[in-house]
PDB file of C-alpha atoms and ligand atoms in Angstrom:
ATOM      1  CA  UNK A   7     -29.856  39.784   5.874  1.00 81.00           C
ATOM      2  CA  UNK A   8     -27.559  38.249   8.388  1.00 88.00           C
ATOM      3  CA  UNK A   9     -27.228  40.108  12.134  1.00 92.00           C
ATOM      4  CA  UNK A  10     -24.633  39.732  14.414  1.00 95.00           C
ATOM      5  CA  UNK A  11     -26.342  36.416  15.388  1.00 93.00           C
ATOM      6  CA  UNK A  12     -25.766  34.783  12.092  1.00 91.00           C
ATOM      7  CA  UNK A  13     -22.603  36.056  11.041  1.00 93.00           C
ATOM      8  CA  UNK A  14     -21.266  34.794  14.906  1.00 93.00           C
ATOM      9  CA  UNK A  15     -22.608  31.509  13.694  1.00 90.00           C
ATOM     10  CA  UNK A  16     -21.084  31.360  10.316  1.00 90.00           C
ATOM     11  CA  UNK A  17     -17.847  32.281  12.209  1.00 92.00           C
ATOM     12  CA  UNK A  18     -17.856  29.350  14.854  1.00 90.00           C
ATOM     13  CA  UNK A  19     -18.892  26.792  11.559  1.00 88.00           C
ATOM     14  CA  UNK A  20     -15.952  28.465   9.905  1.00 91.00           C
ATOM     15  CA  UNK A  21     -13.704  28.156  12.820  1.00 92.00           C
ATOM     16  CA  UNK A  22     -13.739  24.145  13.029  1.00 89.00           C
ATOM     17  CA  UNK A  23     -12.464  23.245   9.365  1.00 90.00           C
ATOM     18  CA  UNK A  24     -10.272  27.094   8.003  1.00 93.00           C
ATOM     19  CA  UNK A  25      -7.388  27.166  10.103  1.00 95.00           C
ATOM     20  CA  UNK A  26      -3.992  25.946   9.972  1.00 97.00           C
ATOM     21  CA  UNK A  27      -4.749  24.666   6.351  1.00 97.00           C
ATOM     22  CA  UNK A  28      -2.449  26.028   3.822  1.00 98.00           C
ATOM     23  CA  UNK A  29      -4.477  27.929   1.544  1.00 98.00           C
ATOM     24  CA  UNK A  30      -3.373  26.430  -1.686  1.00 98.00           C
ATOM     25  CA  UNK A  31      -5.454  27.854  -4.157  1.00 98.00           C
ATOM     26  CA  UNK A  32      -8.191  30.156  -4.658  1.00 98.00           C
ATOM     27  CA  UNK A  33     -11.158  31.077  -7.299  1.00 98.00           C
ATOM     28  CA  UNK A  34     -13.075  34.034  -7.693  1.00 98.00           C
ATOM     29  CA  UNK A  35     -15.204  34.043 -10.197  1.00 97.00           C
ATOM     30  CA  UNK A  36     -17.328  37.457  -9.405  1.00 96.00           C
ATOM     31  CA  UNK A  37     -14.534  39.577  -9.340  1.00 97.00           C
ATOM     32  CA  UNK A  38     -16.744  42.543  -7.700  1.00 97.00           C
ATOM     33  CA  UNK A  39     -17.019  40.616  -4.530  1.00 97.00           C
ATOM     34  CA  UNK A  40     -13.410  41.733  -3.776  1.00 98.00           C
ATOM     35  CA  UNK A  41     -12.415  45.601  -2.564  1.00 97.00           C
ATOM     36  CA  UNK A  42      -9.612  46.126  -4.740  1.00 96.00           C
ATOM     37  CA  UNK A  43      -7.343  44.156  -7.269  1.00 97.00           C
ATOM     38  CA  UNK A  44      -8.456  40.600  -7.385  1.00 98.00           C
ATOM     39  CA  UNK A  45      -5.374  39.435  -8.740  1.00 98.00           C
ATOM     40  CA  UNK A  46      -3.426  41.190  -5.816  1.00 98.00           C
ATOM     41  CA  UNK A  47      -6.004  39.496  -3.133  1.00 98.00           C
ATOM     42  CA  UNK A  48      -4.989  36.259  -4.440  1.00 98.00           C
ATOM     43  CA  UNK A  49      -1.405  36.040  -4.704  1.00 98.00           C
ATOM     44  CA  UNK A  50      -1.112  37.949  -0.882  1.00 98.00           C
ATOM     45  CA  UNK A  51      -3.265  34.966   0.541  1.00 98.00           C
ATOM     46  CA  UNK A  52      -1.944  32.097  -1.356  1.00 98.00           C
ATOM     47  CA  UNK A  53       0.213  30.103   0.937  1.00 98.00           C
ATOM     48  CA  UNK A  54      -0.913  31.461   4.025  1.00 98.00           C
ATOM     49  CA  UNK A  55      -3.011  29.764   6.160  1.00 98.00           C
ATOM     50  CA  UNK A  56      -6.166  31.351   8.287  1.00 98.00           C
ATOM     51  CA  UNK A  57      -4.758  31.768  11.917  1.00 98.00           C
ATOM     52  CA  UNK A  58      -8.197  32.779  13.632  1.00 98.00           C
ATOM     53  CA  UNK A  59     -11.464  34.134  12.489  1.00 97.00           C
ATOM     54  CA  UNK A  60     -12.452  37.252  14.692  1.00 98.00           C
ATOM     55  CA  UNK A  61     -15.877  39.358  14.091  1.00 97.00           C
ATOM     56  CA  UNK A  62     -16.648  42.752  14.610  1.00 98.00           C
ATOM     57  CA  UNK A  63     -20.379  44.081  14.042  1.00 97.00           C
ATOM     58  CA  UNK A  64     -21.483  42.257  11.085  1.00 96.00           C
ATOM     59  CA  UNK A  65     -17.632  41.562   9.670  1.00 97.00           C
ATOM     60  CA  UNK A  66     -16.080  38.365   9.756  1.00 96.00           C
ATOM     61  CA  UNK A  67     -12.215  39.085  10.629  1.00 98.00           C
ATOM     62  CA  UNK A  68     -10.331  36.509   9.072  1.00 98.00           C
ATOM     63  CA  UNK A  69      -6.402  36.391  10.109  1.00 98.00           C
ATOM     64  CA  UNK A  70      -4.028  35.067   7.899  1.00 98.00           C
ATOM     65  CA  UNK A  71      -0.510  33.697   8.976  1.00 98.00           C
ATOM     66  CA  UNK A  72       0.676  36.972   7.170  1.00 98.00           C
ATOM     67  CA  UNK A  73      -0.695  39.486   9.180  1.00 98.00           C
ATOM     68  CA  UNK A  74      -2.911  40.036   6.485  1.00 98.00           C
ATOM     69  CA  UNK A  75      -7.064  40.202   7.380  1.00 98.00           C
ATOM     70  CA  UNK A  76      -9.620  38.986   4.656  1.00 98.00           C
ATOM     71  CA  UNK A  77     -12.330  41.785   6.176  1.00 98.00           C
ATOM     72  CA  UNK A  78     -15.572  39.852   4.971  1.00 97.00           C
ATOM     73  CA  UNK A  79     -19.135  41.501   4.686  1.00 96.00           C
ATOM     74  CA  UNK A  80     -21.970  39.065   3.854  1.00 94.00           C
ATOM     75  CA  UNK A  81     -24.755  41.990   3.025  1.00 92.00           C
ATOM     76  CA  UNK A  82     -27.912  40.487   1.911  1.00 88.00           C
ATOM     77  CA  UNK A  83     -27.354  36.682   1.008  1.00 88.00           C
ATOM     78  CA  UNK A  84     -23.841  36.047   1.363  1.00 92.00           C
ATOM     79  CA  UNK A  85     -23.002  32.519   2.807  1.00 90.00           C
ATOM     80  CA  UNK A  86     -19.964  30.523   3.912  1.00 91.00           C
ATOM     81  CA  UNK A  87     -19.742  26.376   3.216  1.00 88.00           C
ATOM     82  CA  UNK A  88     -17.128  24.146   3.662  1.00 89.00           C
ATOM     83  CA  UNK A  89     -17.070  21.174   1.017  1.00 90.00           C
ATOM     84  CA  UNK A  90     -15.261  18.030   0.524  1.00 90.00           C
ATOM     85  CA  UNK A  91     -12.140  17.377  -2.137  1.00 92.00           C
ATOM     86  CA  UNK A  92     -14.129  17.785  -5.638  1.00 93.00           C
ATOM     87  CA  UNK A  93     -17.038  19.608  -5.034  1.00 93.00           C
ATOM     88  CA  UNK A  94     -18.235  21.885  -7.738  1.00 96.00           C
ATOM     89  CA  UNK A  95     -19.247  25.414  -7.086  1.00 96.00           C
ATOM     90  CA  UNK A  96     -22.562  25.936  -7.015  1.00 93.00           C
ATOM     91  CA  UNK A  97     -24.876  27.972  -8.992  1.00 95.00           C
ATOM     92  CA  UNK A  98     -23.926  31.059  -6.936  1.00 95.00           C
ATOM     93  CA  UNK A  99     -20.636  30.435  -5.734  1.00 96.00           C
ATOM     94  CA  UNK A 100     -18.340  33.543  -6.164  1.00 97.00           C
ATOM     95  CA  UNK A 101     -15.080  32.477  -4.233  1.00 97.00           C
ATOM     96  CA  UNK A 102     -13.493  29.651  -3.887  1.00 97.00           C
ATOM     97  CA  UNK A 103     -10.712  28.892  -0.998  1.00 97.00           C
ATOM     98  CA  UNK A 104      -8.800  25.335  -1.412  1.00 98.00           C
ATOM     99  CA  UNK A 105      -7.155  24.069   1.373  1.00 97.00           C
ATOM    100  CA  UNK A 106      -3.902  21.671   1.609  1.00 97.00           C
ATOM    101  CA  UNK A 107      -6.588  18.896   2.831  1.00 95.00           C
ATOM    102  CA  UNK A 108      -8.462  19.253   0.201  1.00 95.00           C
ATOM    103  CA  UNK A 109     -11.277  20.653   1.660  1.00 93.00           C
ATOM    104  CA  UNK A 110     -13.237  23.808   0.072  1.00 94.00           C
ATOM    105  CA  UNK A 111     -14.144  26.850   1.350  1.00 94.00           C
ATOM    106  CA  UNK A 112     -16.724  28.499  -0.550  1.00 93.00           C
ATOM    107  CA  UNK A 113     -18.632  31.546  -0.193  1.00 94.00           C
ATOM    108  CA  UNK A 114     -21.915  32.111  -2.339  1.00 93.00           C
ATOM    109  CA  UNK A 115     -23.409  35.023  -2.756  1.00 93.00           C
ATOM    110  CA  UNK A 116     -27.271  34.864  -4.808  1.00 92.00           C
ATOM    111  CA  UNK A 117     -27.372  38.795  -5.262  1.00 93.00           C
ATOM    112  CA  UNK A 118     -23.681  39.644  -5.125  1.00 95.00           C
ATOM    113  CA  UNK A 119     -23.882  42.259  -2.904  1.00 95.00           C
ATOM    114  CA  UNK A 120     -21.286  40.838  -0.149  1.00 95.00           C
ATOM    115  CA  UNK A 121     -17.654  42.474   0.019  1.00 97.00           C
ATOM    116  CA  UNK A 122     -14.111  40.850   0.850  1.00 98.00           C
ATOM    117  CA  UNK A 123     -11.118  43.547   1.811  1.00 98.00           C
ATOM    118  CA  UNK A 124      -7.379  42.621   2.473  1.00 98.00           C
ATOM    119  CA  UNK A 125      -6.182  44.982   4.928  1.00 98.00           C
ATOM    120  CA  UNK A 126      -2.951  44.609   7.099  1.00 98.00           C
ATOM    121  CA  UNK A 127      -4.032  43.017  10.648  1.00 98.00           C
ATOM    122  CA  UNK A 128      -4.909  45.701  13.090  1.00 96.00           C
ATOM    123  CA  UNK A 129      -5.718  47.924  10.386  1.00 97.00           C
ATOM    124  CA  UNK A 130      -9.363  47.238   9.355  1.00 97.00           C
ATOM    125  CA  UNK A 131     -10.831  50.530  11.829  1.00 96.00           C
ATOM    126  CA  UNK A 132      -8.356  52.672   9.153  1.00 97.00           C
ATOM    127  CA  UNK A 133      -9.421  50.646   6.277  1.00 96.00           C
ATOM    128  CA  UNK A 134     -12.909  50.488   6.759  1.00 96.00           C
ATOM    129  CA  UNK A 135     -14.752  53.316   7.518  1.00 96.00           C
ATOM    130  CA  UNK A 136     -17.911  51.496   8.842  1.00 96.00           C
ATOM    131  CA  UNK A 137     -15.559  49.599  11.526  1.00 98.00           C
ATOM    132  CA  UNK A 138     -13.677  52.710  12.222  1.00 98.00           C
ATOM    133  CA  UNK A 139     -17.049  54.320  13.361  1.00 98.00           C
ATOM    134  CA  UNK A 140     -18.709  51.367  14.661  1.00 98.00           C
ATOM    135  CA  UNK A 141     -20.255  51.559  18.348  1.00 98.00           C
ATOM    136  CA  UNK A 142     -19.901  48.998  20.536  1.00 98.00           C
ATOM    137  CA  UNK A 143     -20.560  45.036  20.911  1.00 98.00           C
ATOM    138  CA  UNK A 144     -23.819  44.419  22.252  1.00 98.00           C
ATOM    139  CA  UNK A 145     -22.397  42.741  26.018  1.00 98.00           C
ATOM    140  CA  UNK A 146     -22.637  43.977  29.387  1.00 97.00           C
ATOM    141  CA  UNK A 147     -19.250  44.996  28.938  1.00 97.00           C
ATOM    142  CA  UNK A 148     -18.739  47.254  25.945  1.00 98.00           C
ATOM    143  CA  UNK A 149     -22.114  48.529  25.931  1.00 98.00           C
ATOM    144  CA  UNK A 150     -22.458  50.425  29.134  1.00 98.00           C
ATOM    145  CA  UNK A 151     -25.994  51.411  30.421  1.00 98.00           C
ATOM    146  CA  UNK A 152     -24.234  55.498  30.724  1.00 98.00           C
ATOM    147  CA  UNK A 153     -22.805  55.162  26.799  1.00 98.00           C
ATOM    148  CA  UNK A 154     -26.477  53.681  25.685  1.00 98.00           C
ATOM    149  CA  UNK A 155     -28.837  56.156  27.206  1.00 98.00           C
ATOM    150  CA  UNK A 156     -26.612  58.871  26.337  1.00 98.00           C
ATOM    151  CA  UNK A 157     -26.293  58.345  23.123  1.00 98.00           C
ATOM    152  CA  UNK A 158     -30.296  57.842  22.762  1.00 98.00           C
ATOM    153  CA  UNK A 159     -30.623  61.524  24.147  1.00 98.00           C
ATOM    154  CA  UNK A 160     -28.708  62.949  21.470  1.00 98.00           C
ATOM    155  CA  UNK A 161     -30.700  61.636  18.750  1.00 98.00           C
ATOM    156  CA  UNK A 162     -34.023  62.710  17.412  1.00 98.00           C
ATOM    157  CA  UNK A 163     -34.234  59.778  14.951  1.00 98.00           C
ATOM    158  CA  UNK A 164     -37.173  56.720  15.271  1.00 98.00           C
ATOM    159  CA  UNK A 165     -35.625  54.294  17.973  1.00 98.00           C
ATOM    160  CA  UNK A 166     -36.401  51.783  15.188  1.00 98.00           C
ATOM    161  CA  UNK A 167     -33.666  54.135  13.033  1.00 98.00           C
ATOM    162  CA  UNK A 168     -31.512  53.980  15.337  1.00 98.00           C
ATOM    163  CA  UNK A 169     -30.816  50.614  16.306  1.00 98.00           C
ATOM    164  CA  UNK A 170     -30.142  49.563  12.483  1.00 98.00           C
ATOM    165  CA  UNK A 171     -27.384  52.591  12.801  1.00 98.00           C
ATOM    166  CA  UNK A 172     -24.477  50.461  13.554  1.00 98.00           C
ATOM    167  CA  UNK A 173     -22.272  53.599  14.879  1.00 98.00           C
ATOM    168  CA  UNK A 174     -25.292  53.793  17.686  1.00 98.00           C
ATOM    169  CA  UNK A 175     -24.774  49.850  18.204  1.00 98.00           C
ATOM    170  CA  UNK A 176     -22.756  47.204  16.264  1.00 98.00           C
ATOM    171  CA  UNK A 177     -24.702  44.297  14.651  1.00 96.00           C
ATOM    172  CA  UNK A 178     -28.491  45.067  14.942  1.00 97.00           C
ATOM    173  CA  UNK A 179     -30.605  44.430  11.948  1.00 95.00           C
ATOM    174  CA  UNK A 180     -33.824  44.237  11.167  1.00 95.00           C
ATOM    175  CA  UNK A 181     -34.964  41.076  12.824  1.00 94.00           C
ATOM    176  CA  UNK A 182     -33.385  42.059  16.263  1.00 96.00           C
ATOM    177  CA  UNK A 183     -34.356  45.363  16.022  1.00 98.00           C
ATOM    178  CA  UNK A 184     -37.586  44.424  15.867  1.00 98.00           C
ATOM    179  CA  UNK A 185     -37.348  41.737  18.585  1.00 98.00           C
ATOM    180  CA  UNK A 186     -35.492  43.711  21.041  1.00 98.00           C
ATOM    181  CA  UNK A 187     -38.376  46.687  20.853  1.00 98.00           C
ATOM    182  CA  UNK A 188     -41.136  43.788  21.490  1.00 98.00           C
ATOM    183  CA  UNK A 189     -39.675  42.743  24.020  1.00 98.00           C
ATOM    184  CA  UNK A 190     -38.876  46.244  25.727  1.00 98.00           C
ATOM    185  CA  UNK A 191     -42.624  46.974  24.821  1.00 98.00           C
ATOM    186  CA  UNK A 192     -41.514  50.335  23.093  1.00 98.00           C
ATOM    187  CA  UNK A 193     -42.721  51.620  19.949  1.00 98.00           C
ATOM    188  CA  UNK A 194     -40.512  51.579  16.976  1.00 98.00           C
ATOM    189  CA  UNK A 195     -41.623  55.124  15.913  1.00 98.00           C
ATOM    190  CA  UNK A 196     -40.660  56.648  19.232  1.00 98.00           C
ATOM    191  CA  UNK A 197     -38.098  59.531  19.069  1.00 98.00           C
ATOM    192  CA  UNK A 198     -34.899  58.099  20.258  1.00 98.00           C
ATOM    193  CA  UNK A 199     -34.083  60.855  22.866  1.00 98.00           C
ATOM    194  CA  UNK A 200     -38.096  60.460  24.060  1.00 98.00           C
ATOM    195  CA  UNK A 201     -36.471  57.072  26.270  1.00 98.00           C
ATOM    196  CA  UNK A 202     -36.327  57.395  29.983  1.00 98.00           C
ATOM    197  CA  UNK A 203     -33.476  56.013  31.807  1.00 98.00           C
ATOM    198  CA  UNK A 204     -36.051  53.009  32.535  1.00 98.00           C
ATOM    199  CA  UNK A 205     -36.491  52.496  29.268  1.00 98.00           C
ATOM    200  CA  UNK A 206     -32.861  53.455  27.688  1.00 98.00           C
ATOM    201  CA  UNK A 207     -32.065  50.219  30.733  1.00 98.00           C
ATOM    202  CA  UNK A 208     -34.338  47.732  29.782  1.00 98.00           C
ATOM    203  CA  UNK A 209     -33.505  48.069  25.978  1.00 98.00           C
ATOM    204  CA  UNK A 210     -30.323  47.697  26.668  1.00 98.00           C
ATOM    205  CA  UNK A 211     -30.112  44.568  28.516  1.00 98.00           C
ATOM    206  CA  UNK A 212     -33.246  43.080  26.471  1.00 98.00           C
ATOM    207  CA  UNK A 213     -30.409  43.686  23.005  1.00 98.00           C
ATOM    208  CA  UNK A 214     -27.834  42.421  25.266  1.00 98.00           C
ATOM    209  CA  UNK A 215     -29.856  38.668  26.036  1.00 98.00           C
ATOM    210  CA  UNK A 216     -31.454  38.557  22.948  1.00 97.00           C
ATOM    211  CA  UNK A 217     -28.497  38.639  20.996  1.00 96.00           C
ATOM    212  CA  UNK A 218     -26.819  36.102  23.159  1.00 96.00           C
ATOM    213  CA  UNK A 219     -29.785  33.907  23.105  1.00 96.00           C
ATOM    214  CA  UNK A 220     -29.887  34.051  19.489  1.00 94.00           C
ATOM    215  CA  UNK A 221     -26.267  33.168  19.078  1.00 93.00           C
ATOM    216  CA  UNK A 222     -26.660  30.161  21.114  1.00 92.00           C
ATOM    217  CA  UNK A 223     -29.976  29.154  19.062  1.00 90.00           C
ATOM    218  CA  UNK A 224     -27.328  29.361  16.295  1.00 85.00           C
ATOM    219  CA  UNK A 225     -29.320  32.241  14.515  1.00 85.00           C
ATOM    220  CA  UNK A 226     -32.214  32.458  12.067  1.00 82.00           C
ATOM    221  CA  UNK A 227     -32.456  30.458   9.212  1.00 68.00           C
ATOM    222  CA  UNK A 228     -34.975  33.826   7.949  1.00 53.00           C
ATOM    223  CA  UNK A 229     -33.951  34.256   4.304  1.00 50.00           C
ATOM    224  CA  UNK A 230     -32.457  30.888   3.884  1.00 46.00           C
ATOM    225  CA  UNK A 231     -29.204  31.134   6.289  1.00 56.00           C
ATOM    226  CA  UNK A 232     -27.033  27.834   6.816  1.00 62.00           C
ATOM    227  CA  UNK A 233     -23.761  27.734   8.871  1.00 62.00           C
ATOM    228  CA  UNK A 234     -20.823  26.177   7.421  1.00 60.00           C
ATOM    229  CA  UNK A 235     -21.246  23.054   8.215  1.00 63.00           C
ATOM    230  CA  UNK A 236     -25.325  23.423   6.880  1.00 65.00           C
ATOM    231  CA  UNK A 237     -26.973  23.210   9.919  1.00 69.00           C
ATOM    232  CA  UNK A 238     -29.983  25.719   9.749  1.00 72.00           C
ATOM    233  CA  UNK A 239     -30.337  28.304  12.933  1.00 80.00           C
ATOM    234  CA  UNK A 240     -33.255  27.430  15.276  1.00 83.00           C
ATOM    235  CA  UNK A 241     -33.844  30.421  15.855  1.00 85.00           C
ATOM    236  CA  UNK A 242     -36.411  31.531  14.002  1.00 84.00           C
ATOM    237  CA  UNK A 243     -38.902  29.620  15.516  1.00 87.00           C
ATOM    238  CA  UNK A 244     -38.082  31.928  18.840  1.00 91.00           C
ATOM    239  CA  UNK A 245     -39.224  35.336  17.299  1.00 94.00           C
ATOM    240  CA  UNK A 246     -42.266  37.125  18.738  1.00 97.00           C
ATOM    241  CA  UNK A 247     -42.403  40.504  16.490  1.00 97.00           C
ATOM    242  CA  UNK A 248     -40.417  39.831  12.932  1.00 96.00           C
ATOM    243  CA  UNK A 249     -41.709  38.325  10.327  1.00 93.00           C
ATOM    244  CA  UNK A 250     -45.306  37.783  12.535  1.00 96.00           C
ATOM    245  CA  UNK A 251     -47.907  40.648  11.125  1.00 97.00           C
ATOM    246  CA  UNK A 252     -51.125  39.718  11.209  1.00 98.00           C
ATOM    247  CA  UNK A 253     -50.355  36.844  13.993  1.00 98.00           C
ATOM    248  CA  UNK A 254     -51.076  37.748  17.400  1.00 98.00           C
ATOM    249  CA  UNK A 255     -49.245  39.169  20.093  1.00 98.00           C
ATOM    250  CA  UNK A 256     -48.101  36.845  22.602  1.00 98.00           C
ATOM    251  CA  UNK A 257     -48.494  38.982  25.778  1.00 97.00           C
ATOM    252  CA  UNK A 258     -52.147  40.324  24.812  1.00 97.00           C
ATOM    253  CA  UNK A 259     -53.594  39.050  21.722  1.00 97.00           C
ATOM    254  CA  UNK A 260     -53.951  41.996  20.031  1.00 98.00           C
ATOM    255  CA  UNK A 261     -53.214  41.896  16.311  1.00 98.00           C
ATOM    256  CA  UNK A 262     -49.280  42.811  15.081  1.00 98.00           C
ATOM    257  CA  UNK A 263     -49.044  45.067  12.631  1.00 98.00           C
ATOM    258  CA  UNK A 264     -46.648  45.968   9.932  1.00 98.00           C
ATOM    259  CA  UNK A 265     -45.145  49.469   8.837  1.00 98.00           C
ATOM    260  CA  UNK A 266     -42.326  51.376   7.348  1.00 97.00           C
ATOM    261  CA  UNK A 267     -39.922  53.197   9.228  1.00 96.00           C
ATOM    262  CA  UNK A 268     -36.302  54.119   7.760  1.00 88.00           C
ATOM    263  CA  UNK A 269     -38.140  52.534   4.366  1.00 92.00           C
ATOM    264  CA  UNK A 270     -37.225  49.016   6.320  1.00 95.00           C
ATOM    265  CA  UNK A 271     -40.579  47.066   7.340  1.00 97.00           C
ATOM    266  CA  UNK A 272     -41.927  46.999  10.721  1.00 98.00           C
ATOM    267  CA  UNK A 273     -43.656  44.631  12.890  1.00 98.00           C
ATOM    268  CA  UNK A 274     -44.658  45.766  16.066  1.00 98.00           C
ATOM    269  CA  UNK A 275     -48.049  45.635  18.398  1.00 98.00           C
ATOM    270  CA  UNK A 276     -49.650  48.407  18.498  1.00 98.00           C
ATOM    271  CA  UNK A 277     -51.544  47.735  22.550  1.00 98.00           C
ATOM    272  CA  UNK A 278     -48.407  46.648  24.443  1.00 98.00           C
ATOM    273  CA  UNK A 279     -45.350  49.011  22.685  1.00 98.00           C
ATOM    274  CA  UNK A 280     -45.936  52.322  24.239  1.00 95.00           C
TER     275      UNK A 280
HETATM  276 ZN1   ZN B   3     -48.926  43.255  22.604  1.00 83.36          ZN
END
């Protein structure tokens, strides 16, 4: 599933060929993909062109010309591409954008589960709910060290739980989440409010850099991710925890492990994450 990482990527690939292009036509040929009337989404894009792409949590933001905002949520498998004058959809396309240059814009989607929403610009925290109750970006800035251990103390839940919440944080999955307890050296079955201040710090600015450094690795190409303009992340060639069970730990060579917590597997090592 793409993280914040991924979706940030798909948003910078998206960024160099959608705007300023009159939108001159557009497909869809799952109409489930879109929140409300397809027919409606169409003719309120048509002729508009994208003004800026913006991303909040795991949302892409696009801006229209219109004041209008294609909200964007790629779930599981959900993937952007831009294509050349003539290209045929592929075998999973759902939605097709065509732009006055003749470029394509398609996004493909193998299990469907990926949602588009037209909302008014400025409106998307009152159209949808999960942005209205979203916590904060994961930067010094907007996730303060008070906000973060606070909120850990009010929460029984495994920490593990409560980094995929994205009202605790906005964009964690299951990769970081994983990553970010490694590296903190705390064990994803821990009690949330069980965190000292030491700990509730360290976390913090271990999601902060990791993140960042992930973004800048252009994300992980883990379940087949590809930015717009189909170069693969590197990114997944940088992860010590996810995805490793049964490898060894990198900081004492004990074995990882893998388990379920919040029915999401887990790969952690069970010497070094207290
Ligand atoms: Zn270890």
């Amino acid at each position: 599933m793409p993280e914040l990482p991924e979706v940030e990527t798909v948003r910078r690939g998206l960024l160099k060929y959608f705007p300023n292009k009159k939108i001159t036509d557009i497909k869809i040929i799952y109409p489930k993909i879109i929140v409300g009337d397809p027919q409606e989404f169409v003719d309120s894009i048509l002729g508009s062109k994208v003004s800026q792409i913006d991303r909040r949590g795991k949302f892409l933001l696009i801006r229209l010309s219109n004041d209008l905002t294609i909200v964007s949520h790629l779930r599981m498998e959900g993937r952007y591409s831009v294509e050349t004058a003539g290209t045929q959809p592929h075998k999973h396309t759902e939605v097709i954008f065509d732009l006055e240059d003749g470029d394509r814009v398609f996004y493909d989607d193998t299990r469907k589960f990926g949602r588009m929403q037209l909302v008014d610009s400025g409106q998307e925290t009152n159209e949808v709910k999960s942005i209205g109750t979203m916590g904060p970006e994961p930067t010094e800035k907007d996730l303060t060290s008070d906000y973060f251990y606070d909120r850990l103390q009010h929460s029984k839940k495994e920490i593990k739980a409560w980094l995929l919440d994205q009202n605790n944080v906005a964009g964690i999955g299951n990769i970081y989440a994983d990553e970010v307890l490694w590296l903190s050296k705390i064990n994803p079955l821990r009690p949330a409010n069980s965190l000292t201040k030491e700990e509730s710090d360290f976390l913090r600015k271990n999601i902060i850099e990791e993140l960042a450094f992930a973004i800048k690795n252009g994300g992980s190409t883990v379940h087949s991710f590809v930015d717009a303009s189909g170069h693969s992340g590197h990114m997944q060639d940088k992860l010590h925890a996810y995805g490793r069970a049964g490898e060894t730990c990198e900081r004492d060579g004990s074995t990882l492990v893998k388990i379920r917590v919040a029915q999401r597997g887990t790969t952690y090592c069970p010497t070094c994450q207290k």
